[in-house]
Amino acid sequence: MKKKKKLLLLGDIVGLIVTCIVFLIPFYFMFVQSLKSKPEANRLSLGWPGELHFENYIEVFQHANYQLVRAFKNSGILTLFTVLGLLVTAAMAAYVIQRRHDRLMTGIQAVIMLGLMIPASILPTIHLLQSLHIYKTMFSMVMIEIALQTPFAIMLYRGYMASIPRELEEAARIDGCSKWQIFSKVIFPLLKPIQATLIILVGVTTFNDFTNPLYFLPGSENTTVQLTLYNYQGQLGNSYNLLFADIIIITIPMLILFIIFNKKIVDGMVAGSVKG
Protein backbone atom coordinates (compact mmCIF):
# COMPACT_ATOMS: atom_id res chain seq x y z
CA MET A 1 0.00 0.00 0.00
CA LYS A 2 2.79 2.40 0.93
CA LYS A 3 4.59 1.47 -2.26
CA LYS A 4 1.51 2.39 -4.30
CA LYS A 5 1.25 5.74 -2.54
CA LYS A 6 4.91 6.46 -3.27
CA LEU A 7 4.41 5.58 -6.92
CA LEU A 8 1.36 7.86 -7.11
CA LEU A 9 3.29 10.69 -5.45
CA LEU A 10 6.19 10.15 -7.85
CA GLY A 11 3.77 10.19 -10.78
CA ASP A 12 2.29 13.49 -9.55
CA ILE A 13 5.74 15.04 -9.25
CA VAL A 14 6.75 13.87 -12.73
CA GLY A 15 3.47 15.16 -14.15
CA LEU A 16 4.00 18.55 -12.49
CA ILE A 17 7.54 18.79 -13.87
CA VAL A 18 6.39 17.88 -17.40
CA THR A 19 3.58 20.44 -17.16
CA CYS A 20 6.05 23.15 -16.15
CA ILE A 21 8.37 22.26 -19.03
CA VAL A 22 5.61 22.11 -21.65
CA PHE A 23 3.54 25.14 -20.59
CA LEU A 24 5.35 27.45 -18.20
CA ILE A 25 8.77 27.65 -19.86
CA PRO A 26 7.37 28.71 -23.28
CA PHE A 27 5.17 31.30 -21.58
CA TYR A 28 8.12 32.58 -19.55
CA PHE A 29 10.19 32.77 -22.74
CA MET A 30 7.55 34.87 -24.52
CA PHE A 31 7.02 37.14 -21.51
CA VAL A 32 10.75 37.78 -21.11
CA GLN A 33 11.19 38.66 -24.80
CA SER A 34 8.23 41.05 -24.64
CA LEU A 35 10.01 43.10 -21.93
CA LYS A 36 13.33 43.42 -23.76
CA SER A 37 14.66 46.00 -26.14
CA LYS A 38 14.70 45.10 -29.83
CA PRO A 39 18.42 44.04 -29.95
CA GLU A 40 18.06 41.93 -26.77
CA ALA A 41 14.85 40.23 -27.93
CA ASN A 42 16.33 39.38 -31.32
CA ARG A 43 18.93 37.23 -29.57
CA LEU A 44 16.06 35.03 -28.25
CA SER A 45 17.78 34.20 -24.97
CA LEU A 46 16.06 33.08 -21.77
CA GLY A 47 17.89 35.63 -19.65
CA TRP A 48 15.97 38.29 -17.74
CA PRO A 49 16.33 41.75 -19.34
CA GLY A 50 18.62 44.30 -17.75
CA GLU A 51 15.95 46.97 -18.22
CA LEU A 52 12.22 46.34 -18.44
CA HIS A 53 10.52 47.86 -21.48
CA PHE A 54 6.82 47.94 -20.65
CA GLU A 55 6.40 50.53 -23.38
CA ASN A 56 6.49 47.60 -25.83
CA TYR A 57 2.89 46.83 -24.87
CA ILE A 58 1.82 50.45 -25.43
CA GLU A 59 3.51 50.44 -28.82
CA VAL A 60 1.71 47.24 -29.80
CA PHE A 61 -1.66 48.76 -28.90
CA GLN A 62 -0.87 51.93 -30.86
CA HIS A 63 0.49 50.11 -33.93
CA ALA A 64 -1.41 50.58 -37.21
CA ASN A 65 -3.82 53.13 -35.74
CA TYR A 66 -4.82 50.98 -32.74
CA GLN A 67 -5.46 47.87 -34.82
CA LEU A 68 -5.30 45.64 -31.74
CA VAL A 69 -8.15 47.56 -30.08
CA ARG A 70 -10.35 47.06 -33.17
CA ALA A 71 -9.33 43.40 -33.20
CA PHE A 72 -10.45 42.89 -29.60
CA LYS A 73 -13.77 44.56 -30.43
CA ASN A 74 -14.32 42.33 -33.49
CA SER A 75 -13.32 39.15 -31.64
CA GLY A 76 -15.55 40.09 -28.72
CA ILE A 77 -18.59 40.64 -30.95
CA LEU A 78 -17.91 37.43 -32.89
CA THR A 79 -17.49 35.39 -29.72
CA LEU A 80 -20.55 36.85 -27.97
CA PHE A 81 -23.03 36.25 -30.78
CA THR A 82 -21.60 32.84 -31.64
CA VAL A 83 -22.02 31.67 -28.04
CA LEU A 84 -25.54 33.12 -27.74
CA GLY A 85 -26.62 31.55 -31.03
CA LEU A 86 -25.24 28.13 -30.11
CA LEU A 87 -26.74 28.12 -26.62
CA VAL A 88 -30.24 28.29 -28.03
CA THR A 89 -30.11 26.59 -31.44
CA ALA A 90 -27.94 23.64 -30.40
CA ALA A 91 -30.07 23.08 -27.30
CA MET A 92 -33.28 22.91 -29.35
CA ALA A 93 -31.73 20.59 -31.93
CA ALA A 94 -30.25 18.32 -29.27
CA TYR A 95 -33.58 18.14 -27.43
CA VAL A 96 -35.44 16.91 -30.50
CA ILE A 97 -32.70 14.43 -31.45
CA GLN A 98 -32.44 13.10 -27.90
CA ARG A 99 -36.18 12.63 -27.38
CA ARG A 100 -37.13 11.25 -30.79
CA HIS A 101 -35.93 7.82 -31.88
CA ASP A 102 -37.02 7.28 -35.47
CA ARG A 103 -35.19 6.79 -38.74
CA LEU A 104 -35.41 10.46 -39.68
CA MET A 105 -33.72 11.58 -36.44
CA THR A 106 -31.10 8.85 -36.79
CA GLY A 107 -30.23 10.13 -40.27
CA ILE A 108 -30.17 13.77 -39.14
CA GLN A 109 -27.96 12.86 -36.21
CA ALA A 110 -25.51 11.06 -38.50
CA VAL A 111 -25.34 14.07 -40.84
CA ILE A 112 -24.76 16.47 -37.94
CA MET A 113 -22.04 14.30 -36.43
CA LEU A 114 -20.26 14.23 -39.80
CA GLY A 115 -19.63 17.91 -39.17
CA LEU A 116 -17.13 16.91 -36.49
CA MET A 117 -14.96 15.30 -39.15
CA ILE A 118 -15.56 17.28 -42.36
CA PRO A 119 -13.86 20.70 -42.50
CA ALA A 120 -15.43 23.77 -44.10
CA SER A 121 -15.12 24.04 -47.88
CA ILE A 122 -13.48 27.41 -48.36
CA LEU A 123 -14.13 28.31 -52.00
CA PRO A 124 -17.76 27.08 -52.19
CA THR A 125 -18.53 28.87 -48.93
CA ILE A 126 -17.02 32.14 -50.18
CA HIS A 127 -18.98 31.80 -53.43
CA LEU A 128 -22.20 31.26 -51.46
CA LEU A 129 -21.54 34.26 -49.22
CA GLN A 130 -20.81 36.44 -52.26
CA SER A 131 -24.04 35.28 -53.91
CA LEU A 132 -25.97 36.26 -50.78
CA HIS A 133 -24.05 39.59 -50.61
CA ILE A 134 -22.92 38.95 -47.05
CA TYR A 135 -19.25 38.17 -47.67
CA LYS A 136 -16.85 40.07 -45.36
CA THR A 137 -19.63 40.80 -42.86
CA MET A 138 -19.74 39.95 -39.17
CA PHE A 139 -23.15 38.32 -39.65
CA SER A 140 -21.76 35.76 -42.11
CA MET A 141 -18.79 35.06 -39.84
CA VAL A 142 -21.08 34.41 -36.88
CA MET A 143 -23.21 32.05 -38.98
CA ILE A 144 -20.11 30.15 -40.10
CA GLU A 145 -18.82 29.78 -36.53
CA ILE A 146 -22.21 28.57 -35.34
CA ALA A 147 -22.46 26.07 -38.20
CA LEU A 148 -18.97 24.67 -37.59
CA GLN A 149 -19.42 24.29 -33.84
CA THR A 150 -23.01 23.06 -33.82
CA PRO A 151 -22.10 19.32 -33.99
CA PHE A 152 -19.86 19.61 -30.93
CA ALA A 153 -22.48 21.63 -29.03
CA ILE A 154 -25.24 19.14 -29.87
CA MET A 155 -23.04 16.26 -28.73
CA LEU A 156 -22.51 17.95 -25.33
CA TYR A 157 -26.18 18.83 -24.93
CA ARG A 158 -27.42 15.35 -25.88
CA GLY A 159 -25.20 13.66 -23.33
CA TYR A 160 -26.51 15.88 -20.58
CA MET A 161 -30.18 15.82 -21.67
CA ALA A 162 -30.19 12.04 -21.39
CA SER A 163 -29.92 12.54 -17.61
CA ILE A 164 -33.11 14.65 -17.41
CA PRO A 165 -36.09 12.42 -16.44
CA ARG A 166 -38.91 12.26 -18.98
CA GLU A 167 -41.35 12.34 -16.06
CA LEU A 168 -40.75 16.09 -15.77
CA GLU A 169 -41.97 16.58 -19.34
CA GLU A 170 -44.98 14.32 -18.78
CA ALA A 171 -45.94 16.29 -15.67
CA ALA A 172 -45.64 19.57 -17.57
CA ARG A 173 -47.73 18.15 -20.42
CA ILE A 174 -50.45 17.12 -17.96
CA ASP A 175 -50.43 20.69 -16.60
CA GLY A 176 -51.23 21.94 -20.09
CA CYS A 177 -47.81 23.06 -21.30
CA SER A 178 -47.14 23.10 -25.03
CA LYS A 179 -43.98 21.55 -26.51
CA TRP A 180 -42.29 24.96 -26.63
CA GLN A 181 -43.24 25.69 -23.01
CA ILE A 182 -41.88 22.31 -21.92
CA PHE A 183 -38.55 23.08 -23.55
CA SER A 184 -38.27 26.73 -22.48
CA LYS A 185 -39.63 26.42 -18.93
CA VAL A 186 -38.65 22.88 -17.92
CA ILE A 187 -35.71 21.61 -19.99
CA PHE A 188 -33.71 24.74 -20.81
CA PRO A 189 -33.31 25.94 -17.17
CA LEU A 190 -31.92 22.52 -16.22
CA LEU A 191 -29.08 22.83 -18.74
CA LYS A 192 -27.07 25.41 -16.78
CA PRO A 193 -24.14 23.08 -15.87
CA ILE A 194 -23.50 22.04 -19.48
CA GLN A 195 -24.18 25.58 -20.70
CA ALA A 196 -21.34 26.87 -18.53
CA THR A 197 -19.04 24.32 -20.13
CA LEU A 198 -20.26 25.21 -23.61
CA ILE A 199 -19.86 28.96 -23.06
CA ILE A 200 -16.23 28.58 -22.05
CA LEU A 201 -15.20 26.01 -24.68
CA VAL A 202 -16.99 27.72 -27.58
CA GLY A 203 -15.89 31.14 -26.36
CA VAL A 204 -12.22 30.16 -26.24
CA THR A 205 -12.42 28.35 -29.59
CA THR A 206 -14.10 31.27 -31.36
CA PHE A 207 -11.89 33.93 -29.78
CA ASN A 208 -8.76 32.00 -30.77
CA ASP A 209 -9.98 31.09 -34.27
CA PHE A 210 -7.48 32.05 -36.94
CA THR A 211 -8.29 30.19 -40.14
CA ASN A 212 -11.97 31.04 -40.60
CA PRO A 213 -11.67 34.85 -40.12
CA LEU A 214 -8.63 34.79 -42.41
CA TYR A 215 -10.70 33.36 -45.29
CA PHE A 216 -14.23 34.54 -44.58
CA LEU A 217 -13.69 37.94 -42.89
CA PRO A 218 -10.79 39.65 -44.70
CA GLY A 219 -10.04 43.35 -44.46
CA SER A 220 -8.15 45.53 -42.01
CA GLU A 221 -11.37 46.79 -40.42
CA ASN A 222 -12.45 43.18 -39.75
CA THR A 223 -9.21 42.03 -38.13
CA THR A 224 -9.56 39.68 -35.16
CA VAL A 225 -7.00 39.23 -32.38
CA GLN A 226 -5.41 36.15 -33.92
CA LEU A 227 -5.05 37.90 -37.27
CA THR A 228 -3.09 40.71 -35.63
CA LEU A 229 -0.33 38.18 -34.97
CA TYR A 230 -0.39 37.22 -38.66
CA ASN A 231 -0.22 40.89 -39.66
CA TYR A 232 2.51 41.72 -37.15
CA GLN A 233 4.67 38.87 -38.42
CA GLY A 234 4.89 40.69 -41.73
CA GLN A 235 5.10 44.22 -40.35
CA LEU A 236 7.12 43.62 -37.17
CA GLY A 237 8.90 40.40 -38.10
CA ASN A 238 12.31 41.80 -37.09
CA SER A 239 11.01 43.19 -33.77
CA TYR A 240 10.57 40.12 -31.61
CA ASN A 241 9.93 42.20 -28.51
CA LEU A 242 6.75 43.67 -30.08
CA LEU A 243 5.76 40.35 -31.64
CA PHE A 244 5.91 38.52 -28.31
CA ALA A 245 4.16 41.42 -26.57
CA ASP A 246 1.23 40.96 -28.96
CA ILE A 247 1.19 37.20 -28.27
CA ILE A 248 1.05 37.82 -24.51
CA ILE A 249 -1.77 40.37 -24.87
CA ILE A 250 -3.99 38.11 -26.97
CA THR A 251 -3.24 35.02 -24.86
CA ILE A 252 -3.86 36.34 -21.35
CA PRO A 253 -7.67 37.02 -21.53
CA MET A 254 -8.61 33.49 -22.56
CA LEU A 255 -5.95 31.98 -20.30
CA ILE A 256 -7.43 33.76 -17.27
CA LEU A 257 -10.95 32.72 -18.28
CA PHE A 258 -9.87 29.10 -18.71
CA ILE A 259 -8.08 29.01 -15.34
CA ILE A 260 -11.03 30.56 -13.47
CA PHE A 261 -13.67 28.29 -15.00
CA ASN A 262 -11.57 25.14 -15.43
CA LYS A 263 -13.52 23.30 -12.72
CA LYS A 264 -16.85 24.13 -14.37
CA ILE A 265 -15.59 22.78 -17.69
CA VAL A 266 -14.59 19.47 -16.15
CA ASP A 267 -17.74 19.17 -14.00
CA GLY A 268 -20.05 19.90 -16.93
CA MET A 269 -18.40 17.39 -19.27
CA VAL A 270 -18.20 14.69 -16.60
CA ALA A 271 -21.85 15.22 -15.65
CA GLY A 272 -22.92 14.79 -19.25
CA SER A 273 -20.82 11.68 -19.83
CA VAL A 274 -21.70 9.93 -16.56
CA LYS A 275 -25.43 10.63 -16.50
CA GLY A 276 -25.88 10.21 -20.27
JSON list of N, CA and C in Angstrom, two decimals, residues 167-194:
[
{"chain": "A", "resi": 167, "resn": "GLU", "atom": "N", "xyz": [-40.18, 12.10, -16.91]},
{"chain": "A", "resi": 167, "resn": "GLU", "atom": "CA", "xyz": [-41.35, 12.34, -16.06]},
{"chain": "A", "resi": 167, "resn": "GLU", "atom": "C", "xyz": [-41.62, 13.83, -15.87]},
{"chain": "A", "resi": 168, "resn": "LEU", "atom": "N", "xyz": [-40.56, 14.64, -15.90]},
{"chain": "A", "resi": 168, "resn": "LEU", "atom": "CA", "xyz": [-40.75, 16.09, -15.77]},
{"chain": "A", "resi": 168, "resn": "LEU", "atom": "C", "xyz": [-41.54, 16.64, -16.96]},
{"chain": "A", "resi": 169, "resn": "GLU", "atom": "N", "xyz": [-41.26, 16.13, -18.14]},
{"chain": "A", "resi": 169, "resn": "GLU", "atom": "CA", "xyz": [-41.97, 16.58, -19.34]},
{"chain": "A", "resi": 169, "resn": "GLU", "atom": "C", "xyz": [-43.43, 16.10, -19.31]},
{"chain": "A", "resi": 170, "resn": "GLU", "atom": "N", "xyz": [-43.62, 14.86, -18.85]},
{"chain": "A", "resi": 170, "resn": "GLU", "atom": "CA", "xyz": [-44.98, 14.32, -18.78]},
{"chain": "A", "resi": 170, "resn": "GLU", "atom": "C", "xyz": [-45.82, 15.11, -17.79]},
{"chain": "A", "resi": 171, "resn": "ALA", "atom": "N", "xyz": [-45.21, 15.50, -16.66]},
{"chain": "A", "resi": 171, "resn": "ALA", "atom": "CA", "xyz": [-45.94, 16.29, -15.67]},
{"chain": "A", "resi": 171, "resn": "ALA", "atom": "C", "xyz": [-46.31, 17.66, -16.23]},
{"chain": "A", "resi": 172, "resn": "ALA", "atom": "N", "xyz": [-45.38, 18.26, -16.96]},
{"chain": "A", "resi": 172, "resn": "ALA", "atom": "CA", "xyz": [-45.64, 19.57, -17.57]},
{"chain": "A", "resi": 172, "resn": "ALA", "atom": "C", "xyz": [-46.72, 19.46, -18.64]},
{"chain": "A", "resi": 173, "resn": "ARG", "atom": "N", "xyz": [-46.72, 18.35, -19.38]},
{"chain": "A", "resi": 173, "resn": "ARG", "atom": "CA", "xyz": [-47.73, 18.15, -20.42]},
{"chain": "A", "resi": 173, "resn": "ARG", "atom": "C", "xyz": [-49.11, 17.99, -19.80]},
{"chain": "A", "resi": 174, "resn": "ILE", "atom": "N", "xyz": [-49.18, 17.29, -18.67]},
{"chain": "A", "resi": 174, "resn": "ILE", "atom": "CA", "xyz": [-50.45, 17.12, -17.96]},
{"chain": "A", "resi": 174, "resn": "ILE", "atom": "C", "xyz": [-50.98, 18.46, -17.46]},
{"chain": "A", "resi": 175, "resn": "ASP", "atom": "N", "xyz": [-50.05, 19.35, -17.08]},
{"chain": "A", "resi": 175, "resn": "ASP", "atom": "CA", "xyz": [-50.43, 20.69, -16.60]},
{"chain": "A", "resi": 175, "resn": "ASP", "atom": "C", "xyz": [-50.84, 21.62, -17.72]},
{"chain": "A", "resi": 176, "resn": "GLY", "atom": "N", "xyz": [-50.77, 21.14, -18.96]},
{"chain": "A", "resi": 176, "resn": "GLY", "atom": "CA", "xyz": [-51.23, 21.94, -20.09]},
{"chain": "A", "resi": 176, "resn": "GLY", "atom": "C", "xyz": [-50.15, 22.69, -20.84]},
{"chain": "A", "resi": 177, "resn": "CYS", "atom": "N", "xyz": [-48.90, 22.37, -20.60]},
{"chain": "A", "resi": 177, "resn": "CYS", "atom": "CA", "xyz": [-47.81, 23.06, -21.30]},
{"chain": "A", "resi": 177, "resn": "CYS", "atom": "C", "xyz": [-47.68, 22.56, -22.74]},
{"chain": "A", "resi": 178, "resn": "SER", "atom": "N", "xyz": [-47.41, 23.47, -23.64]},
{"chain": "A", "resi": 178, "resn": "SER", "atom": "CA", "xyz": [-47.14, 23.10, -25.03]},
{"chain": "A", "resi": 178, "resn": "SER", "atom": "C", "xyz": [-45.71, 22.57, -25.13]},
{"chain": "A", "resi": 179, "resn": "LYS", "atom": "N", "xyz": [-45.33, 22.07, -26.32]},
{"chain": "A", "resi": 179, "resn": "LYS", "atom": "CA", "xyz": [-43.98, 21.55, -26.51]},
{"chain": "A", "resi": 179, "resn": "LYS", "atom": "C", "xyz": [-42.93, 22.64, -26.30]},
{"chain": "A", "resi": 180, "resn": "TRP", "atom": "N", "xyz": [-43.23, 23.85, -26.81]},
{"chain": "A", "resi": 180, "resn": "TRP", "atom": "CA", "xyz": [-42.29, 24.96, -26.63]},
{"chain": "A", "resi": 180, "resn": "TRP", "atom": "C", "xyz": [-42.16, 25.34, -25.16]},
{"chain": "A", "resi": 181, "resn": "GLN", "atom": "N", "xyz": [-43.27, 25.35, -24.44]},
{"chain": "A", "resi": 181, "resn": "GLN", "atom": "CA", "xyz": [-43.24, 25.69, -23.01]},
{"chain": "A", "resi": 181, "resn": "GLN", "atom": "C", "xyz": [-42.47, 24.63, -22.21]},
{"chain": "A", "resi": 182, "resn": "ILE", "atom": "N", "xyz": [-42.62, 23.38, -22.60]},
{"chain": "A", "resi": 182, "resn": "ILE", "atom": "CA", "xyz": [-41.88, 22.31, -21.92]},
{"chain": "A", "resi": 182, "resn": "ILE", "atom": "C", "xyz": [-40.39, 22.52, -22.08]},
{"chain": "A", "resi": 183, "resn": "PHE", "atom": "N", "xyz": [-39.98, 22.86, -23.31]},
{"chain": "A", "resi": 183, "resn": "PHE", "atom": "CA", "xyz": [-38.55, 23.08, -23.55]},
{"chain": "A", "resi": 183, "resn": "PHE", "atom": "C", "xyz": [-38.05, 24.33, -22.84]},
{"chain": "A", "resi": 184, "resn": "SER", "atom": "N", "xyz": [-38.77, 25.44, -23.01]},
{"chain": "A", "resi": 184, "resn": "SER", "atom": "CA", "xyz": [-38.27, 26.73, -22.48]},
{"chain": "A", "resi": 184, "resn": "SER", "atom": "C", "xyz": [-38.37, 26.85, -20.97]},
{"chain": "A", "resi": 185, "resn": "LYS", "atom": "N", "xyz": [-39.40, 26.25, -20.37]},
{"chain": "A", "resi": 185, "resn": "LYS", "atom": "CA", "xyz": [-39.63, 26.42, -18.93]},
{"chain": "A", "resi": 185, "resn": "LYS", "atom": "C", "xyz": [-39.17, 25.24, -18.08]},
{"chain": "A", "resi": 186, "resn": "VAL", "atom": "N", "xyz": [-39.04, 24.07, -18.69]},
{"chain": "A", "resi": 186, "resn": "VAL", "atom": "CA", "xyz": [-38.65, 22.88, -17.92]},
{"chain": "A", "resi": 186, "resn": "VAL", "atom": "C", "xyz": [-37.23, 22.42, -18.28]},
{"chain": "A", "resi": 187, "resn": "ILE", "atom": "N", "xyz": [-36.99, 22.19, -19.56]},
{"chain": "A", "resi": 187, "resn": "ILE", "atom": "CA", "xyz": [-35.71, 21.61, -19.99]},
{"chain": "A", "resi": 187, "resn": "ILE", "atom": "C", "xyz": [-34.58, 22.63, -19.98]},
{"chain": "A", "resi": 188, "resn": "PHE", "atom": "N", "xyz": [-34.79, 23.77, -20.63]},
{"chain": "A", "resi": 188, "resn": "PHE", "atom": "CA", "xyz": [-33.71, 24.74, -20.81]},
{"chain": "A", "resi": 188, "resn": "PHE", "atom": "C", "xyz": [-33.11, 25.22, -19.48]},
{"chain": "A", "resi": 189, "resn": "PRO", "atom": "N", "xyz": [-33.91, 25.52, -18.45]},
{"chain": "A", "resi": 189, "resn": "PRO", "atom": "CA", "xyz": [-33.31, 25.94, -17.17]},
{"chain": "A", "resi": 189, "resn": "PRO", "atom": "C", "xyz": [-32.45, 24.87, -16.49]},
{"chain": "A", "resi": 190, "resn": "LEU", "atom": "N", "xyz": [-32.69, 23.60, -16.83]},
{"chain": "A", "resi": 190, "resn": "LEU", "atom": "CA", "xyz": [-31.92, 22.52, -16.22]},
{"chain": "A", "resi": 190, "resn": "LEU", "atom": "C", "xyz": [-30.57, 22.30, -16.90]},
{"chain": "A", "resi": 191, "resn": "LEU", "atom": "N", "xyz": [-30.31, 23.03, -17.97]},
{"chain": "A", "resi": 191, "resn": "LEU", "atom": "CA", "xyz": [-29.08, 22.83, -18.74]},
{"chain": "A", "resi": 191, "resn": "LEU", "atom": "C", "xyz": [-27.93, 23.73, -18.30]},
{"chain": "A", "resi": 192, "resn": "LYS", "atom": "N", "xyz": [-28.08, 24.43, -17.19]},
{"chain": "A", "resi": 192, "resn": "LYS", "atom": "CA", "xyz": [-27.07, 25.41, -16.78]},
{"chain": "A", "resi": 192, "resn": "LYS", "atom": "C", "xyz": [-25.67, 24.81, -16.61]},
{"chain": "A", "resi": 193, "resn": "PRO", "atom": "N", "xyz": [-25.50, 23.63, -16.02]},
{"chain": "A", "resi": 193, "resn": "PRO", "atom": "CA", "xyz": [-24.14, 23.08, -15.87]},
{"chain": "A", "resi": 193, "resn": "PRO", "atom": "C", "xyz": [-23.43, 22.87, -17.22]},
{"chain": "A", "resi": 194, "resn": "ILE", "atom": "N", "xyz": [-24.14, 22.29, -18.18]},
{"chain": "A", "resi": 194, "resn": "ILE", "atom": "CA", "xyz": [-23.50, 22.04, -19.48]},
{"chain": "A", "resi": 194, "resn": "ILE", "atom": "C", "xyz": [-23.39, 23.32, -20.28]}
]
